[in-house]
Short mmCIF file of C-alpha atoms in Angstrom, two decimals:
data_model
loop_
_atom_site.label_atom_id
_atom_site.label_comp_id
_atom_site.label_asym_id
_atom_site.label_seq_id
_atom_site.Cartn_x
_atom_site.Cartn_y
_atom_site.Cartn_z
CA MET A 854 128.80 136.80 194.62
CA LYS A 855 130.96 138.97 196.84
CA ASN A 856 130.84 136.43 199.71
CA LEU A 857 131.71 133.64 197.29
CA SER A 858 134.71 135.64 196.12
CA ILE A 859 135.88 136.21 199.68
CA ASN A 860 135.49 132.53 200.55
CA PHE A 861 137.51 131.58 197.51
CA CYS A 862 140.24 134.01 198.50
CA LEU A 863 140.32 132.60 202.02
CA LEU A 864 140.90 129.14 200.59
CA PHE A 865 143.54 130.58 198.28
CA LEU A 866 145.29 132.25 201.21
CA LEU A 867 145.38 129.05 203.24
CA LEU A 868 147.32 127.44 200.43
CA VAL A 869 149.56 130.36 199.59
CA PHE A 870 150.33 131.85 202.97
CA SER A 871 150.92 128.49 204.60
CA LEU A 872 154.17 128.73 202.62
CA GLY A 873 154.55 132.43 203.31
CA VAL A 874 155.77 134.50 206.19
CA GLU A 875 154.63 137.27 208.45
CA GLY A 876 155.83 140.81 207.78
CA GLN A 877 155.38 144.11 209.56
CA SER A 878 154.24 147.61 208.70
CA VAL A 879 157.53 149.00 210.00
CA VAL A 880 161.12 147.94 209.52
CA PRO A 881 161.56 144.63 211.40
CA THR A 882 164.17 144.34 214.13
CA ILE A 883 166.34 141.25 213.80
CA GLY A 884 168.63 139.67 216.35
CA VAL A 885 171.76 137.87 215.15
CA PRO A 886 173.23 135.66 217.90
CA THR A 887 176.87 134.66 217.55
CA PHE A 888 177.08 131.89 214.99
CA VAL A 889 177.59 128.33 216.26
CA SER A 890 179.61 125.59 214.62
CA ASP A 891 179.48 121.82 214.33
CA VAL A 892 183.23 121.81 213.67
CA GLU A 893 186.17 123.27 215.55
CA MET A 894 186.46 126.99 214.90
CA GLY A 895 187.93 129.95 216.72
CA GLU A 896 185.62 132.44 218.39
CA GLY A 897 187.09 135.22 216.26
CA SER A 898 186.07 133.42 213.06
CA LEU A 899 182.50 133.05 214.29
CA LEU A 900 182.34 136.71 215.31
CA LEU A 901 183.61 137.70 211.86
CA LEU A 902 180.70 135.85 210.21
CA GLY A 903 178.18 137.36 212.60
CA GLU A 904 179.43 140.88 211.89
CA ALA A 905 179.16 140.22 208.15
CA ALA A 906 175.57 139.06 208.58
CA GLU A 907 174.72 142.24 210.50
CA ARG A 908 176.27 144.43 207.80
CA GLY A 909 174.13 142.72 205.20
CA LEU A 910 170.97 143.44 207.20
CA THR A 911 171.71 147.09 207.98
CA GLU A 912 173.22 148.11 204.63
CA ASN A 913 171.36 150.80 202.66
CA GLU A 914 169.08 151.74 205.59
CA GLY A 915 167.83 148.19 205.87
CA PHE A 916 166.69 146.30 208.96
CA ARG A 917 167.26 147.27 212.56
CA ILE A 918 169.34 144.88 214.64
CA VAL A 919 169.65 144.01 218.32
CA ASP A 920 172.94 144.39 220.18
CA ARG A 921 174.50 140.95 219.82
CA ARG A 922 176.20 141.06 223.21
CA ARG A 923 172.86 141.52 224.96
CA LEU A 924 171.32 138.79 222.83
CA ASP A 925 174.15 136.34 223.53
CA ALA A 926 173.76 137.01 227.25
CA VAL A 927 170.27 135.52 227.09
CA PHE A 928 171.74 132.18 226.00
CA MET A 929 174.96 132.30 228.01
CA ALA A 930 173.69 130.11 230.84
CA ARG A 931 172.56 127.33 228.52
CA GLU A 932 174.85 124.35 228.06
CA GLU A 933 173.77 123.61 224.50
CA VAL A 934 171.92 125.78 222.01
CA ARG A 935 170.45 124.32 218.84
CA HIS A 936 168.59 126.25 216.17
CA GLU A 937 165.25 124.74 217.07
CA ASP A 938 165.79 125.51 220.77
CA TYR A 939 166.54 129.24 220.53
CA LEU A 940 163.00 130.26 221.35
CA ALA A 941 162.00 127.28 223.48
CA SER A 942 162.18 129.12 226.81
CA ASP A 943 163.71 132.53 226.14
CA ARG A 944 161.09 134.11 223.90
CA GLU A 945 160.04 136.79 226.37
CA SER A 946 163.64 137.75 227.13
CA ILE A 947 164.45 138.05 223.44
CA ALA A 948 161.30 140.07 222.74
CA ALA A 949 162.21 142.40 225.61
CA LEU A 950 165.36 143.31 223.70
CA GLY A 951 163.18 144.48 220.82
CA ALA A 952 163.80 141.56 218.45
CA ASP A 953 160.97 140.62 216.12
CA TYR A 954 162.99 137.87 214.46
CA LEU A 955 166.17 135.88 215.00
CA LEU A 956 168.64 135.10 212.25
CA VAL A 957 170.77 132.19 213.41
CA GLY A 958 173.72 130.67 211.61
CA ARG A 959 175.30 127.26 212.07
CA ILE A 960 178.56 126.24 210.43
CA LEU A 961 178.13 122.69 209.12
CA SER A 962 181.62 122.23 207.68
CA ARG A 963 184.85 124.18 207.24
CA LYS A 964 187.53 123.05 204.81
CA LEU A 965 190.80 124.95 205.06
CA ALA A 966 193.63 124.02 202.68
CA PRO A 967 196.96 125.89 202.95
CA ARG A 968 199.57 124.79 200.42
CA GLN A 969 203.14 125.55 199.46
CA SER A 970 204.19 124.73 195.91
CA THR A 971 206.20 125.92 192.94
CA SER A 972 204.72 127.97 190.12
CA PRO A 973 205.26 126.98 186.44
CA ASP A 974 208.12 129.50 186.25
CA GLY A 975 209.85 127.89 189.24
CA LEU A 976 208.94 130.41 191.93
CA PRO A 977 207.83 129.26 195.39
CA THR A 978 204.15 130.02 196.01
CA LYS A 979 201.68 129.84 198.86
CA THR A 980 197.95 129.33 198.46
CA VAL A 981 195.18 129.20 201.03
CA SER A 982 191.63 128.12 200.17
CA LEU A 983 188.66 128.05 202.50
CA ARG A 984 185.15 126.71 202.02
CA TYR A 985 182.29 126.96 204.51
CA GLN A 986 178.98 125.16 204.43
CA LEU A 987 176.48 126.89 206.68
CA LYS A 988 172.81 126.90 207.48
CA LEU A 989 170.83 130.12 207.92
CA SER A 990 167.52 130.06 209.77
CA LEU A 991 165.02 132.85 210.39
CA LEU A 992 162.79 132.48 213.45
CA ASP A 993 159.71 134.48 214.43
CA VAL A 994 160.10 135.57 218.05
CA ARG A 995 156.37 136.15 218.52
CA THR A 996 155.28 132.67 217.44
CA GLY A 997 158.49 130.74 218.02
CA GLN A 998 158.18 129.24 214.56
CA LEU A 999 160.87 128.64 211.97
CA MET A 1000 160.03 130.86 209.01
CA LYS A 1001 162.72 129.77 206.58
CA ALA A 1002 165.98 127.82 206.48
CA GLU A 1003 168.61 127.65 203.78
CA THR A 1004 171.98 125.94 203.34
CA SER A 1005 174.67 127.96 201.60
CA HIS A 1006 178.40 127.99 200.83
CA LEU A 1007 181.12 130.60 201.27
CA GLU A 1008 184.55 130.48 199.67
CA GLY A 1009 187.79 132.37 200.04
CA PHE A 1010 191.09 132.02 198.22
CA LEU A 1011 194.50 133.68 198.32
CA SER A 1012 197.64 133.03 196.29
CA THR A 1013 201.04 134.69 196.71
CA GLN A 1014 204.57 134.12 195.51
CA VAL A 1015 208.13 135.31 196.05
CA GLY A 1016 208.40 139.08 195.80
CA GLU A 1017 204.90 139.77 197.13
CA PRO A 1018 204.41 141.06 200.71
CA GLU A 1019 202.09 138.22 201.69
CA MET A 1020 204.78 135.62 200.90
CA ASP A 1021 206.64 136.41 204.12
CA ALA A 1022 203.51 136.76 206.22
CA PRO A 1023 202.76 134.05 208.79
CA LEU A 1024 200.18 131.44 207.84
CA GLU A 1025 197.74 132.78 210.45
CA SER A 1026 197.72 136.14 208.67
CA LEU A 1027 196.95 134.54 205.30
CA ILE A 1028 194.14 132.48 206.82
CA ALA A 1029 192.66 135.63 208.38
CA GLN A 1030 192.62 137.32 204.96
CA VAL A 1031 190.86 134.36 203.40
CA GLU A 1032 188.32 134.28 206.23
CA ARG A 1033 187.52 137.95 205.61
CA LYS A 1034 187.01 137.27 201.91
CA ALA A 1035 184.61 134.43 202.68
CA ALA A 1036 182.74 136.51 205.27
CA ALA A 1037 182.30 139.35 202.75
CA GLN A 1038 180.19 136.99 200.62
CA LEU A 1039 177.90 136.33 203.58
CA SER A 1040 176.62 139.92 203.77
CA LYS A 1041 174.89 139.70 200.39
CA LYS A 1042 173.65 136.15 200.98
CA VAL A 1043 172.06 137.08 204.31
CA ARG A 1044 170.39 140.18 202.91
CA ARG A 1045 168.87 138.27 200.00
CA PHE A 1046 167.82 135.40 202.27
CA VAL A 1047 165.95 137.65 204.70
CA LEU A 1048 164.39 139.93 202.09
CA ARG A 1049 163.09 137.00 200.07
CA THR A 1050 161.46 135.75 203.25
CA PHE A 1051 159.54 139.01 203.71
CA GLN A 1052 158.57 139.48 200.06
CA GLY A 1053 154.88 139.55 199.28
CA GLY A 1054 153.60 140.82 202.65
CA MET A 1055 150.51 142.25 200.93
CA GLN A 1056 148.99 141.22 197.63
CA VAL A 1057 145.86 142.14 195.68
CA VAL A 1058 143.93 138.87 195.31
CA ASP A 1059 140.62 140.02 193.86
CA ILE A 1060 138.84 142.92 192.15
CA LEU A 1061 135.64 143.75 194.02
CA HIS A 1062 134.32 146.50 191.78
CA GLU A 1063 135.28 147.96 188.41
CA SER A 1064 133.56 150.12 185.81
CA ARG A 1065 134.51 151.96 182.62
CA ASN A 1066 138.10 150.77 182.55
CA LYS A 1067 138.61 151.70 186.18
CA ILE A 1068 139.15 149.53 189.24
CA ASN A 1069 137.32 151.04 192.19
CA GLU A 1070 137.61 148.41 194.94
CA VAL A 1071 140.07 145.60 195.57
CA LEU A 1072 140.60 142.81 198.07
CA VAL A 1073 144.09 142.71 199.58
CA ALA A 1074 145.48 139.75 201.48
CA THR A 1075 148.13 140.46 204.11
CA THR A 1076 150.50 138.31 206.13
CA MET A 1077 150.85 141.11 208.68
CA PRO A 1078 149.28 139.75 211.88
CA ASN A 1079 148.39 143.03 213.59
CA PHE A 1080 148.07 145.47 210.72
CA SER A 1081 146.13 148.55 211.82
CA GLY A 1082 146.83 151.08 209.07
CA GLN A 1083 144.13 152.76 207.00
CA GLU A 1084 145.78 153.52 203.67
CA LEU A 1085 147.83 151.48 201.20
CA LYS A 1086 149.94 152.09 198.14
CA ILE A 1087 149.48 149.54 195.36
CA TYR A 1088 152.31 148.69 192.98
CA PHE A 1089 153.71 146.10 190.61
CA ASN A 1090 157.31 145.04 190.00
CA GLU A 1091 159.24 145.95 186.89
CA TYR A 1092 162.00 143.41 186.33
CA TYR A 1093 165.47 143.73 184.83
CA VAL A 1094 168.31 141.25 184.35
CA ILE A 1095 171.74 142.79 184.89
CA SER A 1096 174.91 140.69 185.01
CA GLY A 1097 172.83 137.59 185.57
CA ASP A 1098 170.93 139.01 188.57
CA THR A 1099 167.19 139.67 188.49
CA LEU A 1100 166.43 143.18 189.70
CA ALA A 1101 162.94 144.30 190.70
CA ARG A 1102 161.82 147.94 190.76
CA PRO A 1103 158.40 148.78 192.26
CA ILE A 1104 156.09 150.96 190.17
CA VAL A 1105 153.48 152.66 192.38
CA LEU A 1106 150.09 152.73 190.66
CA ALA A 1107 147.42 153.70 193.14
CA GLU A 1108 146.46 154.76 196.63
CA ALA A 1109 143.73 152.97 198.55
CA ARG A 1110 141.83 153.23 201.83
CA ILE A 1111 140.79 150.19 203.85
CA GLN A 1112 137.01 150.06 204.27
CA ARG A 1113 136.63 146.72 205.98
CA GLN A 1114 139.00 144.17 207.50
CA GLU A 1115 138.20 140.52 208.12
CA ASP A 1116 141.14 138.71 209.68
CA ARG A 1117 143.85 139.19 207.04
CA LEU A 1118 141.61 140.21 204.17
CA LEU A 1119 141.34 143.95 203.52
CA GLU A 1120 138.54 145.41 201.41
CA CYS A 1121 139.93 148.63 199.96
CA LYS A 1122 138.53 151.58 198.03
CA ILE A 1123 140.83 153.08 195.40
CA LEU A 1124 141.39 156.78 196.07
CA LYS A 1125 143.79 157.53 193.24
CA GLY A 1126 145.08 155.64 190.21
CA SER A 1127 142.03 153.51 189.36
CA THR A 1128 142.75 153.70 185.61
CA GLN A 1129 146.43 152.81 186.03
CA LEU A 1130 145.41 149.90 188.21
CA TYR A 1131 143.01 148.65 185.53
CA ASP A 1132 145.69 148.87 182.84
CA ALA A 1133 148.23 147.01 184.95
CA ARG A 1134 145.72 144.24 185.67
CA GLU A 1135 144.94 143.93 181.94
CA GLU A 1136 148.67 143.64 181.21
CA GLY A 1137 148.86 140.68 183.58
CA HIS A 1138 150.91 142.26 186.36
CA VAL A 1139 150.81 140.82 189.89
CA LEU A 1140 149.75 143.65 192.20
CA TYR A 1141 151.23 144.16 195.67
CA ALA A 1142 150.66 146.72 198.43
CA VAL A 1143 152.55 148.41 201.23
CA PRO A 1144 151.18 150.48 204.12
CA GLY A 1145 150.74 154.06 202.96
CA ASP A 1146 151.58 155.59 206.32
CA GLN A 1147 154.88 153.87 207.05
CA LYS A 1148 157.71 156.37 207.34
CA SER A 1149 160.20 154.35 205.34
CA HIS A 1150 159.04 152.07 202.54
CA TRP A 1151 161.79 149.64 203.41
CA LEU A 1152 160.47 146.80 201.30
CA MET A 1153 160.13 148.96 198.21
CA LYS A 1154 163.52 150.50 198.84
CA MET A 1155 165.13 147.08 199.03
CA MET A 1156 163.29 145.90 195.95
CA PHE A 1157 164.58 148.93 194.05
CA LEU A 1158 168.08 147.82 195.01
CA GLY A 1159 167.36 144.50 193.33
CA LEU A 1160 167.54 142.41 196.47
CA VAL A 1161 164.26 140.55 195.99
CA ASP A 1162 162.82 139.05 192.88
#
């Protein structure tokens, strides 16, 4: 019966994790090359977007990042760099910099609309609107595979009229302000994009042994390719909706020790919290796990901040 259960879980994993991603037992290090653009843009505008992306990744003790100047140097000699080509021949050089993943951004369109007009009360006004369409892609340096891609939009807007300081400012200054407003939106978008990609690195997929309202052994599936830890913490997510955003807070239930590992299936004995685990299962909660020995529970910390759902 136990072998049948494991075989079923293997089939289940092939279906589920073929859509999933690979995580790590420590905070991943991500490289963010300077963004590229399909339309004419100044280098300063591209650097502004790249810096915003890095802030989103490192905020609240998040991911580690690679020095962008060193990363860009790897690609400097190449005449043309496309998203799908980033890891074609430079994988070892990128890995040597410490990058586990690459977050690459491509600007697909940029619509800038400065206008001068008259307000309803007859005062001269200036407005500047900006809209970006961009594509974010996350690449696994180890495998060279595209993990996830997403198209998104950024917008910035500024309006000023006679009597306000910005009215006498040159157009370039107004455009720079609008670009900063649009870039500020990117930080949150990037953080959510990456964290959603890493969500669900470990999940309880079967109960191997239970008795007297206690769960004693579980089967955990992991997307972590080289996981070598011995203990896990098992939790479920408690969800809230605040201002239209879904926030997830992890509730730790139990501690477990790995008894046997077969590829990415971990047979675990519950050391503490077997009753709480049973109750959570009966209430229909999906159970996840994180390595018990990692120094910073970065995934749980980010989930508490409501960045994954």
